[in-house]
mmCIF file of C-alpha atoms in Angstrom:
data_model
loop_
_atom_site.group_PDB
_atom_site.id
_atom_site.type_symbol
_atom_site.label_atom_id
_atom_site.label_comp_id
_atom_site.label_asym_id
_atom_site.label_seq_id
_atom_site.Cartn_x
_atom_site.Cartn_y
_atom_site.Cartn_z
ATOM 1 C CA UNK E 220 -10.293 -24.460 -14.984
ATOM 2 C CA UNK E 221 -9.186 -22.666 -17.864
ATOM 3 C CA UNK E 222 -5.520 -20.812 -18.431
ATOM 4 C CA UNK E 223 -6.250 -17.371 -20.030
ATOM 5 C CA UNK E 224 -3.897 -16.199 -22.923
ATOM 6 C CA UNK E 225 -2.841 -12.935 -24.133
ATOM 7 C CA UNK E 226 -0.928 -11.789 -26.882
ATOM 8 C CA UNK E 227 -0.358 -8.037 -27.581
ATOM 9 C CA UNK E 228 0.940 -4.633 -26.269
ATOM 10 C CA UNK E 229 1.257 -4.579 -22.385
ATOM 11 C CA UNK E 230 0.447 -1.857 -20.600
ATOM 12 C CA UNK E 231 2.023 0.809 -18.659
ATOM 13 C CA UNK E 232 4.964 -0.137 -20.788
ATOM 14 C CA UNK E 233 3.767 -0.451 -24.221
ATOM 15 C CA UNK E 234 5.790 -3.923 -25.036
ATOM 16 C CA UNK E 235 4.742 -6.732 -26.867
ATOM 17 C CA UNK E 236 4.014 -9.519 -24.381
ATOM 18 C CA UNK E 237 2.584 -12.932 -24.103
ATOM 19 C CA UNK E 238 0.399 -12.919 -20.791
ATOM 20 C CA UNK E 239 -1.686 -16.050 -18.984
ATOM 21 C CA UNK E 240 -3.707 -16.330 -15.895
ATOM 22 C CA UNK E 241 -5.216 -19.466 -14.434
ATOM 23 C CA UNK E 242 -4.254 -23.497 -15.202
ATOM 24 C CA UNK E 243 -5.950 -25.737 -17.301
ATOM 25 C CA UNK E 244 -7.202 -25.655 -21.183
ATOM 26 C CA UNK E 245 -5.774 -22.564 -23.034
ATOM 27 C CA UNK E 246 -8.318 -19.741 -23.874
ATOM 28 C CA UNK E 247 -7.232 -16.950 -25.779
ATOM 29 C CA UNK E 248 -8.576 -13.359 -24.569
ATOM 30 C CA UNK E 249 -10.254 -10.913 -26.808
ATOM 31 C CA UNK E 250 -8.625 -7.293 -26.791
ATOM 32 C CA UNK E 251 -5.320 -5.356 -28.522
ATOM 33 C CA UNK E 252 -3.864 -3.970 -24.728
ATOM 34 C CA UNK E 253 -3.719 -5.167 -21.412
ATOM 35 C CA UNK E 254 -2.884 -4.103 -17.920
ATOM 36 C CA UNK E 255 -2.122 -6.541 -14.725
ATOM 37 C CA UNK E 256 -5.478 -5.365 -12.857
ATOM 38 C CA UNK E 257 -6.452 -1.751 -11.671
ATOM 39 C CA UNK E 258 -6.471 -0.820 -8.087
ATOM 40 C CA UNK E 259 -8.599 1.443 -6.286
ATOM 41 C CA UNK E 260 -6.014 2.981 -3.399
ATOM 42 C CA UNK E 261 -8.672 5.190 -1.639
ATOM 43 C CA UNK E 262 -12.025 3.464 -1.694
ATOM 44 C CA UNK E 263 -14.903 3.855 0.690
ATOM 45 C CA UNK E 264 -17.428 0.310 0.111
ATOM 46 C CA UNK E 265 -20.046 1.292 3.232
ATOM 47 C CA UNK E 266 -20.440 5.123 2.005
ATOM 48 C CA UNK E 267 -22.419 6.639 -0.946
ATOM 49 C CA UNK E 268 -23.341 9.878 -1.289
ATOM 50 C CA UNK E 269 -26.797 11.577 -1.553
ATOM 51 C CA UNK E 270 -27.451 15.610 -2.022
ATOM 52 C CA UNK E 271 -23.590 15.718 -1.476
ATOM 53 C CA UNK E 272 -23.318 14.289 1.571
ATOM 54 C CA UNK E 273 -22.148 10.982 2.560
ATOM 55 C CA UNK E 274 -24.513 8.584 3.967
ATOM 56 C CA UNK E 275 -24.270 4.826 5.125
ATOM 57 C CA UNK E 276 -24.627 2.146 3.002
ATOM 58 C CA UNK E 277 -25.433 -1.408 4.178
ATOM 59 C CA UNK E 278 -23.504 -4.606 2.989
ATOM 60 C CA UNK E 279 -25.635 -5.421 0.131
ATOM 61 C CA UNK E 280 -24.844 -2.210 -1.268
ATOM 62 C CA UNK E 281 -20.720 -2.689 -0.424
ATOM 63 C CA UNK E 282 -20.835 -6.408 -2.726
ATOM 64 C CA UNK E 283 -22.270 -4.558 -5.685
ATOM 65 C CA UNK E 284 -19.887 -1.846 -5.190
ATOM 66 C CA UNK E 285 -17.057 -4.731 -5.590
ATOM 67 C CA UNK E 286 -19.416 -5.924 -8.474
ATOM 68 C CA UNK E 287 -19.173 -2.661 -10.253
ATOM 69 C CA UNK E 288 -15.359 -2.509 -9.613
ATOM 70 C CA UNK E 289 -14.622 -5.505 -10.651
ATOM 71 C CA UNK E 290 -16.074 -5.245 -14.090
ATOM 72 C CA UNK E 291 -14.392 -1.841 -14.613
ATOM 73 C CA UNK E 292 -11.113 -4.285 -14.032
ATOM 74 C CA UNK E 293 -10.233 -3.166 -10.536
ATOM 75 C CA UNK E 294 -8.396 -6.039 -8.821
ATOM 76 C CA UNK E 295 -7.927 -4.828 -5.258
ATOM 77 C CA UNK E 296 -9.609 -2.204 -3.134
ATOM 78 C CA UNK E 297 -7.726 -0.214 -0.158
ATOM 79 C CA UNK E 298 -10.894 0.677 1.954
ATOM 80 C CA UNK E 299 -9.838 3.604 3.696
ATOM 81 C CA UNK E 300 -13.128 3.923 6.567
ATOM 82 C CA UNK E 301 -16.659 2.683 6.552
ATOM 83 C CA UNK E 302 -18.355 0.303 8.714
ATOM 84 C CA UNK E 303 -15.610 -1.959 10.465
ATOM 85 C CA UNK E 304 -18.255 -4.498 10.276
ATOM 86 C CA UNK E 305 -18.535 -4.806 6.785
ATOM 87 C CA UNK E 306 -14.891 -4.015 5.758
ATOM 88 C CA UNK E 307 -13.275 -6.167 7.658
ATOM 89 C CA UNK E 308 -15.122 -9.137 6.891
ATOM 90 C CA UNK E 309 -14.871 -8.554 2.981
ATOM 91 C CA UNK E 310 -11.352 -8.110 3.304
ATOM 92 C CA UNK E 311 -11.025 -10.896 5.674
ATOM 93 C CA UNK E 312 -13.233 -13.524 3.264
ATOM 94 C CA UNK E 313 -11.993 -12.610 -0.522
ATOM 95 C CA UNK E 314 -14.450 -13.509 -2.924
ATOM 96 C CA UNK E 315 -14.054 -15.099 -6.147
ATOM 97 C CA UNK E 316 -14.914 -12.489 -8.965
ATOM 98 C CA UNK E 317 -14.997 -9.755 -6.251
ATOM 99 C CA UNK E 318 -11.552 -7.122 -6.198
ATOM 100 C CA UNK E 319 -9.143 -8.202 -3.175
ATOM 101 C CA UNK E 320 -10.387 -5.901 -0.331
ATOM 102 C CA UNK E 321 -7.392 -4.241 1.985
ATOM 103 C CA UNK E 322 -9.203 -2.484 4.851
ATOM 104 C CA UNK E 323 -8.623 0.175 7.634
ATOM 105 C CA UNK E 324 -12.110 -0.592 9.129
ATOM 106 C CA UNK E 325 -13.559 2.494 11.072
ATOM 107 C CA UNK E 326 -12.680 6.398 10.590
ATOM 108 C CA UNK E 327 -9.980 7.900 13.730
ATOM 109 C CA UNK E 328 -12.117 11.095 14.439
ATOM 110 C CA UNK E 329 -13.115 12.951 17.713
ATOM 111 C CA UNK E 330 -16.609 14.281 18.251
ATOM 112 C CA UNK E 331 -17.885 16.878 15.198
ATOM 113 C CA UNK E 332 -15.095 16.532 13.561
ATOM 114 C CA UNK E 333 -15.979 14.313 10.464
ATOM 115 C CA UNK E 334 -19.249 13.908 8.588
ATOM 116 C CA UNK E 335 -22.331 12.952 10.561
ATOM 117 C CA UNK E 336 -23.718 9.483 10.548
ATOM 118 C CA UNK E 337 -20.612 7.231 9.143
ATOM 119 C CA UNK E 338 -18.158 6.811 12.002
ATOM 120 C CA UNK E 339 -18.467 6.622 15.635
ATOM 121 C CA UNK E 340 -16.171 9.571 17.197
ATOM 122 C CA UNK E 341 -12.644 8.366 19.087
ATOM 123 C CA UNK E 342 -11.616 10.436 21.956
ATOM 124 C CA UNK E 343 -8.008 11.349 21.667
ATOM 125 C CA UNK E 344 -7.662 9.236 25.347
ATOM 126 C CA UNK E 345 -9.040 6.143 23.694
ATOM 127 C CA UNK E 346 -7.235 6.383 20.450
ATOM 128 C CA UNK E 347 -4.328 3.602 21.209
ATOM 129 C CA UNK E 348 -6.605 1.353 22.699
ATOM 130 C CA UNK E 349 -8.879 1.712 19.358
ATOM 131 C CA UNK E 350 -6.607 0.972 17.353
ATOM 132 C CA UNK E 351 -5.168 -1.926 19.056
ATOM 133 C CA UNK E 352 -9.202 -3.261 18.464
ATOM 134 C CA UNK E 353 -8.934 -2.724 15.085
ATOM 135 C CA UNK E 354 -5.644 -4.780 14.412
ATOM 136 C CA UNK E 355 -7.196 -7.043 16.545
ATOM 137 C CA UNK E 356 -10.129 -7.667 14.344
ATOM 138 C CA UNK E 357 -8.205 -7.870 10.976
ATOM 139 C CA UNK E 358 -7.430 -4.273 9.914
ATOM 140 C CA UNK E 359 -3.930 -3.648 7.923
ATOM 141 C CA UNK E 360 -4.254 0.249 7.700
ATOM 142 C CA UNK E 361 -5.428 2.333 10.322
ATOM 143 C CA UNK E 362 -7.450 5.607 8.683
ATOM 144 C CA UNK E 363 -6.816 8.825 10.533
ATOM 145 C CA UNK E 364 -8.739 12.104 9.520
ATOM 146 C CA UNK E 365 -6.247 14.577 10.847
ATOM 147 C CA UNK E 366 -8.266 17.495 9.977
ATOM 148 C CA UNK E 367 -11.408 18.757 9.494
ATOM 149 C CA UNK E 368 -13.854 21.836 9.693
ATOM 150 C CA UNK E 369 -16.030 21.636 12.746
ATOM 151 C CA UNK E 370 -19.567 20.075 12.197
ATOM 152 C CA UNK E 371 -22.610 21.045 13.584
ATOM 153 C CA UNK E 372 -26.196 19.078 12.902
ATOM 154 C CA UNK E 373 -26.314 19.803 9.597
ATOM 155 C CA UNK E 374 -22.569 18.765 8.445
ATOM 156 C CA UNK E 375 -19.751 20.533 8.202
ATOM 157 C CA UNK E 376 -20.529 24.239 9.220
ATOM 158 C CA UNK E 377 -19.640 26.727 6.143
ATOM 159 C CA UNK E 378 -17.150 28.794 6.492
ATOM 160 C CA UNK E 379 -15.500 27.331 9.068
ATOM 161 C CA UNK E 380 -11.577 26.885 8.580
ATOM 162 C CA UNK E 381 -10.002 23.209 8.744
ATOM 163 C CA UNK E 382 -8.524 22.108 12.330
ATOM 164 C CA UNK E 383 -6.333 19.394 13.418
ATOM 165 C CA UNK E 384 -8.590 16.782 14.809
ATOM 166 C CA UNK E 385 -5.987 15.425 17.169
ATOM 167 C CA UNK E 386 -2.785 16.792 19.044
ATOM 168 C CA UNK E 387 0.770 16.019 17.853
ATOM 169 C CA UNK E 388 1.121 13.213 21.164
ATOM 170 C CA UNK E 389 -1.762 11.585 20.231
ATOM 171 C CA UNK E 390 -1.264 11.041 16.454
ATOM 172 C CA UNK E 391 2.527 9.882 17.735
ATOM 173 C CA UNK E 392 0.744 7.254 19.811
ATOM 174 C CA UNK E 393 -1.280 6.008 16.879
ATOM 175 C CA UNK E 394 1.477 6.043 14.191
ATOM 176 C CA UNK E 395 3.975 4.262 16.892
ATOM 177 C CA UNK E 396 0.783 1.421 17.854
ATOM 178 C CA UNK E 397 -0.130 0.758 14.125
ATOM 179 C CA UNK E 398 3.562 0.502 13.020
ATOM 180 C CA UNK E 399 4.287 -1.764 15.645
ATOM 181 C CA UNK E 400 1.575 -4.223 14.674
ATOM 182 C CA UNK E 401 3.014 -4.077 11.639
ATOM 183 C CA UNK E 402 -0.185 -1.712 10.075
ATOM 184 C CA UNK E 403 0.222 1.367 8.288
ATOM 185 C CA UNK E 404 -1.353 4.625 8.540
ATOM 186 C CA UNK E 405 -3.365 6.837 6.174
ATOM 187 C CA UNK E 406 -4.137 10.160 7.094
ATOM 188 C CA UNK E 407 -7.313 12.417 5.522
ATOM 189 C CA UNK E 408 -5.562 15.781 5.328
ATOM 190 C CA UNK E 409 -5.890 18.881 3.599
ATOM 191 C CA UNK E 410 -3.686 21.672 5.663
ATOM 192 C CA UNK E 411 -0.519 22.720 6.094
ATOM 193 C CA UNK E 412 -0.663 20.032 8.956
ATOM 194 C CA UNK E 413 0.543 17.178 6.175
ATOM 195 C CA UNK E 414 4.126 18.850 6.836
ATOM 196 C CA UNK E 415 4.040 17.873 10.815
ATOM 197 C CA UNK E 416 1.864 13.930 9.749
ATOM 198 C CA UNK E 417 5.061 13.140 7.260
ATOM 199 C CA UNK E 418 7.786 13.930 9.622
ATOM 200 C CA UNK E 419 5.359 11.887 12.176
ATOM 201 C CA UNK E 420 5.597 9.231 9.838
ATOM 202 C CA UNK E 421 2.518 8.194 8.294
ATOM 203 C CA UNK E 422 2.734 5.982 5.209
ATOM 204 C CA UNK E 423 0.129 7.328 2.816
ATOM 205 C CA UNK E 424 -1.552 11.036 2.314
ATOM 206 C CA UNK E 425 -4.983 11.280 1.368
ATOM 207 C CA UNK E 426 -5.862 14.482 -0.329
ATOM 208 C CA UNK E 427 -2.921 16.513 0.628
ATOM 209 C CA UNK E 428 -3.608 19.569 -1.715
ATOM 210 C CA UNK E 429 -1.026 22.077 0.221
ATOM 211 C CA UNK E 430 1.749 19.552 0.305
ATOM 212 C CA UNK E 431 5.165 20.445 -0.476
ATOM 213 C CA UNK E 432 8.721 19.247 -2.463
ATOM 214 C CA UNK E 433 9.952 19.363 0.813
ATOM 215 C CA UNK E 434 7.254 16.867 2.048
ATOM 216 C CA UNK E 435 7.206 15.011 -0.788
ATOM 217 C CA UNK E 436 11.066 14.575 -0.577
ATOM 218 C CA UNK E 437 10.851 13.156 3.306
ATOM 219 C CA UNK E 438 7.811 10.480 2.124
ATOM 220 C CA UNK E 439 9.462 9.128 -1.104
ATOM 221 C CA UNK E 440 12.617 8.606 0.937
ATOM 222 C CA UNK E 441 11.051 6.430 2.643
ATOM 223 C CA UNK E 442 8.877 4.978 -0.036
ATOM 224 C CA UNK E 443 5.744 7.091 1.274
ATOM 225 C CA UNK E 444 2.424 6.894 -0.963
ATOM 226 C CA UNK E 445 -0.175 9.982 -2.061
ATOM 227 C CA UNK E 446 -3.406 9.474 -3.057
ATOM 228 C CA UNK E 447 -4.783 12.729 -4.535
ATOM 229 C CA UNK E 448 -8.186 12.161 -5.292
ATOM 230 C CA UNK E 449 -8.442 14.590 -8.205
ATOM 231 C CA UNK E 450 -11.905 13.310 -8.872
ATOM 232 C CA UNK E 451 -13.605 14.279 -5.555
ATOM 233 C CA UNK E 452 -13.149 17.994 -6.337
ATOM 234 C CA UNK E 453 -15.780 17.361 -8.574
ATOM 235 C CA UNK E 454 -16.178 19.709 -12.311
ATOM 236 C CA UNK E 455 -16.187 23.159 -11.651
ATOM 237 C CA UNK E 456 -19.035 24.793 -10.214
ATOM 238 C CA UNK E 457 -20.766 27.399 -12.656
ATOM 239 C CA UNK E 458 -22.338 28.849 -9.302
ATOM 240 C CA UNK E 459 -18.856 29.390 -7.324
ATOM 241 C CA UNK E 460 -18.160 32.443 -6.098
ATOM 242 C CA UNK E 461 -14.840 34.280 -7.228
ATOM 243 C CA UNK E 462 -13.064 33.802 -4.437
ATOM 244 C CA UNK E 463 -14.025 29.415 -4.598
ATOM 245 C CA UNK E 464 -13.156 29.667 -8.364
ATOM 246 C CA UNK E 465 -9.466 31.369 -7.242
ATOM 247 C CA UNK E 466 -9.123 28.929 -4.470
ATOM 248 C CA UNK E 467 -9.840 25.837 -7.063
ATOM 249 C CA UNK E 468 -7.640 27.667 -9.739
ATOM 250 C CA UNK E 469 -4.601 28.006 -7.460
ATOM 251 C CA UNK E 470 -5.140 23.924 -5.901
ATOM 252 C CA UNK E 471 -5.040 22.821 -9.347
ATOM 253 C CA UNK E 472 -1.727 25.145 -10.370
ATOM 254 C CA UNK E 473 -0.382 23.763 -7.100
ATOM 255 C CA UNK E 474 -1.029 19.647 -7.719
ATOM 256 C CA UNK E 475 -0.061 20.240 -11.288
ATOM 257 C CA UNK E 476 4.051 21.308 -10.258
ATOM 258 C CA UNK E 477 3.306 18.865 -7.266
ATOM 259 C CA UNK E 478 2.325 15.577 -9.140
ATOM 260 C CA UNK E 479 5.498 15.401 -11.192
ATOM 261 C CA UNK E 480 7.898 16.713 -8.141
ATOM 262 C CA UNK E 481 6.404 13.222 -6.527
ATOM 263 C CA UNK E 482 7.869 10.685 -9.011
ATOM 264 C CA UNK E 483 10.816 12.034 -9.175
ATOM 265 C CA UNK E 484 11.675 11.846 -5.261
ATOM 266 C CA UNK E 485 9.886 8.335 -5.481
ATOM 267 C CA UNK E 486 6.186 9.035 -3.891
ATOM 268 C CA UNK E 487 3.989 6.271 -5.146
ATOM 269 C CA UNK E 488 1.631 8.058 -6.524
ATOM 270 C CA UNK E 489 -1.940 6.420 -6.320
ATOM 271 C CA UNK E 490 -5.391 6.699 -7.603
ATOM 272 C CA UNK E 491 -8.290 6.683 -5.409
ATOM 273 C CA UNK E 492 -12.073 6.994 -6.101
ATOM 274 C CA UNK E 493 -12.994 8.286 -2.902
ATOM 275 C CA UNK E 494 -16.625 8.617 -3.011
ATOM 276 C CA UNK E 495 -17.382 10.045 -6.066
ATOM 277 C CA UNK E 496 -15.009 9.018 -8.547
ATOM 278 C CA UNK E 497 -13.521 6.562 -10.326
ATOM 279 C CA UNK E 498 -10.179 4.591 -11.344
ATOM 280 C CA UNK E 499 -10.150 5.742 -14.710
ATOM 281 C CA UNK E 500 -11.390 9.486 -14.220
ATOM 282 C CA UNK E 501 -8.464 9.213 -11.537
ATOM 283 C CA UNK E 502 -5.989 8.576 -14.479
ATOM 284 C CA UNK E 503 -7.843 11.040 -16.521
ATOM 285 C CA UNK E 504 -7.324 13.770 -13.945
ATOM 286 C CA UNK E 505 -3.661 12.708 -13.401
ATOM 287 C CA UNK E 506 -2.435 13.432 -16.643
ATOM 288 C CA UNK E 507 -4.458 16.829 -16.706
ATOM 289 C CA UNK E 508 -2.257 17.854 -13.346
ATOM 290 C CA UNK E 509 1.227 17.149 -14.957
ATOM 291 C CA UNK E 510 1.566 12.945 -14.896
ATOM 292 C CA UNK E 511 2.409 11.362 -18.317
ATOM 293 C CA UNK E 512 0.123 9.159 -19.468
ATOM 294 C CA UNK E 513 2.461 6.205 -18.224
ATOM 295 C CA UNK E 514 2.913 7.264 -14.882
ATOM 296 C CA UNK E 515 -0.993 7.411 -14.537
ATOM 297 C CA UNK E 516 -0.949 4.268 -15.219
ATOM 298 C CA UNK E 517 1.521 2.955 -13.242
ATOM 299 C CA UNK E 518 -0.457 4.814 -10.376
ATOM 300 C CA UNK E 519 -3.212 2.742 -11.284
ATOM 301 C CA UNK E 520 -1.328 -0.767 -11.642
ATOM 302 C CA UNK E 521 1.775 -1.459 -11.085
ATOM 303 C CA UNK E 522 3.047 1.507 -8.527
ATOM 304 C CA UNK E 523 -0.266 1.039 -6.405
ATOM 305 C CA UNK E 524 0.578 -3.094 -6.142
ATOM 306 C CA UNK E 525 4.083 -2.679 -4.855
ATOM 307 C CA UNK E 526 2.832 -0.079 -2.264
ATOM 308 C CA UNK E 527 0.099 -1.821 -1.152
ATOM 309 C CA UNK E 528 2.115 -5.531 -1.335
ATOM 310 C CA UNK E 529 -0.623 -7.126 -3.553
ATOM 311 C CA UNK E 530 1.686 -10.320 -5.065
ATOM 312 C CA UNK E 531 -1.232 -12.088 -6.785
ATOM 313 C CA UNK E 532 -0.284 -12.452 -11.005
ATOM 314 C CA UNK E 533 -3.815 -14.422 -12.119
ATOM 315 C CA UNK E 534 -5.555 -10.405 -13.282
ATOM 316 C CA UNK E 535 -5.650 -9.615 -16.542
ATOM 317 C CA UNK E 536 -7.780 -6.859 -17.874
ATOM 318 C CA UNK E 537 -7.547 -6.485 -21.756
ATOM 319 C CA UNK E 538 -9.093 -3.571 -23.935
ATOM 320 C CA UNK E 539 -9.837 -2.991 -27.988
ATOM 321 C CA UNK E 540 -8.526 0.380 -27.723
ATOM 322 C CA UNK E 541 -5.270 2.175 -26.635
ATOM 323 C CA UNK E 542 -5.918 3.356 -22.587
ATOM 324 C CA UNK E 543 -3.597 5.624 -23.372
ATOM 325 C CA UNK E 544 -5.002 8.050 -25.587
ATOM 326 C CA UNK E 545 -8.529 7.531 -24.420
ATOM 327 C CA UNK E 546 -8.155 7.090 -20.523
ATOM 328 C CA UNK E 547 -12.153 6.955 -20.583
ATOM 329 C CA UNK E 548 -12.058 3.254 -22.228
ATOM 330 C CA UNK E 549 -10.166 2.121 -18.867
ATOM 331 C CA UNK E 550 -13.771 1.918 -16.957
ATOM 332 C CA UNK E 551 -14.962 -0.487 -19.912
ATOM 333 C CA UNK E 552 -12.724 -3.306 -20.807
ATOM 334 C CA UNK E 553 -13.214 -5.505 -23.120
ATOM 335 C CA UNK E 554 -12.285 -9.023 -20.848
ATOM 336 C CA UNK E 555 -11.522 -9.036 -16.676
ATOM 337 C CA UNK E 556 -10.069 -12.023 -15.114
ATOM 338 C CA UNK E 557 -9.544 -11.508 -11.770
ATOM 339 C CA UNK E 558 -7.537 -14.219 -9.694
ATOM 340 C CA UNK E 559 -7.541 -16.782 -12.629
ATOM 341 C CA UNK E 560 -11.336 -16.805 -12.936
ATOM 342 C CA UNK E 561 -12.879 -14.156 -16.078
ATOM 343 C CA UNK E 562 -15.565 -12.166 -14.866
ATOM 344 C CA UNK E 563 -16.499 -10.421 -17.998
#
């Protein structure tokens, strides 16, 4: 075994520090800055995408996904829906040089009402007894998609307007069953609906581009998590029409006053790949909607482990230049040790 040293400025808070990870013969680590270990907080291992649309992926494809992660210094995953299959058991079996996986298993969506071909649909009349299966088989969040456009054949049919998925009973039931079990919820949603899901009580918002200082208020009192997912927007299309390029103009104006409204009434504010992005785009785009540099960070680190309970100390991930001017250099550090062990 080897005990990995550090000596330099510590990241989010830009201290001098002394750092080690592991036991055994001291090793010193390369690199001028380092930060405890990334984390992923909205992940998806068993989807890719392809033509912009998400498809399946098998579990081959989910371990080099945790390959790629963990060299870009990403300690722990939150896998928020996939293939129960293949979640559970990563998160169930950690890995040494793999990220810690923390999975919801399967999507909570009725009929044509989330993208074809990853998730088997859950009939509001089944939905307790679903997620009771899911606890049961090792699941610690429970993902809802609370709304969605209809889908037809092809995908999600243009132009149609965003619905709730589920009535107000039967995402009580689930919230109420998962909380119980001592689970938490996450909830896809991108209406006005995140209003009624907070005051429901769900513990994290995924997305949740209309939400409100009001709503934002009721989760950080009770120590609520957001996960943005700046990224998945994806660069401005040159193609848009003007009414797309208004819409995108007035989301970004509205997560910009939001972002900052959410630290200060205590949101932990989290970044999330989803299926397109990445950790440190995710810190890129949070400091280009209102976050300092530091609280990006945080939402990458340290804010994201004390929501998510991750208590392991052995991840170090070190870098030759300053994060925090070039947020870019976070997806290629210069030394990873994950768990004690150095992967790169």
């Amino acid at each position: 075994m080897t005990r990995w040293v550090f000596d330099g400025i510590g990241l989010p808070t830009g201290e001098q520090v002394h750092v080690e990870a592991g036991s055994g013969a001291a090793e010193t680590l390369p690199g001028r800055f380092v930060l405890p270990g990334l984390v992923d907080s909205h992940c998806h291992l068993t989807v890719g995408v392809q033509e912009r649309t998400p498809v399946p992926l098998d579990e081959a494809a989910a371990r080099a996904m945790l390959d790629d992660l963990g060299q870009a210094g990403v300690r722990a995953v939150r896998d928020v829906g996939g293939d129960r299959s293949i979640t559970l058991k990563l998160a169930a079996n950690p890995e040494e040089g793999r990220p810690l996986v923390l999975a919801a298993g399967r999507f909570f969506a009725p009929e044509a009402s989330y993208f074809n071909g990853i998730y088997e649909p859950v009939p509001a009349e089944h939905l307790v007894t679903a997620v009771e299966a899911e606890l049961d088989a090792g699941a610690t969040w429970i993902k809802l998609v609370a709304d969605f456009p209809p889908v037809g054949p092809d995908g999600p049919i243009p132009g149609s307007p965003m619905t709730p998925n589920y009535e107000p009973n039967a995402v009580d039931q689930l919230i109420a069953t998962a909380h119980a079990r001592g689970a938490r919820v996450a909830a896809h949603v991108q209406t006005g609906l995140v209003s009624e899901l907070i005051r429901a009580g769900i513990d994290s918002v995924e997305h949740g581009e209309v939400i409100t200082a009001e709503d934002l208020q009721t989760l950080g009192a009770r120590g609520g998590g957001w996960t943005p997912t700046l990224s998945a927007y994806g660069p401005p299309d040159p193609n848009a029409t003007p009414q797309q390029a208004e819409r995108r103009r007035l989301r970004t104006e509205h997560m910009t006053e939001m972002l900052p409204l959410a630290r200060q009434y205590g949101v932990h504010v989290l970044t999330g790949s989803d299926m397109i992005g990445t950790v440190a785009g995710e810190v890129d785009q949070l400091v280009k909607h209102g976050l300092t540099v530091t609280q990006a960070l945080e939402a990458a680190t340290t804010s994201a482990a004390t929501f998510l309970g991750l208590t392991t100390t052995d991840d170090l991930v070190t870098y030759d230049v300053d994060p925090r001017h070039h947020p870019d250099i976070l997806a290629t550090p210069t030394a990873v040790v994950l768990r004690g062990h150095r992967i790169r």
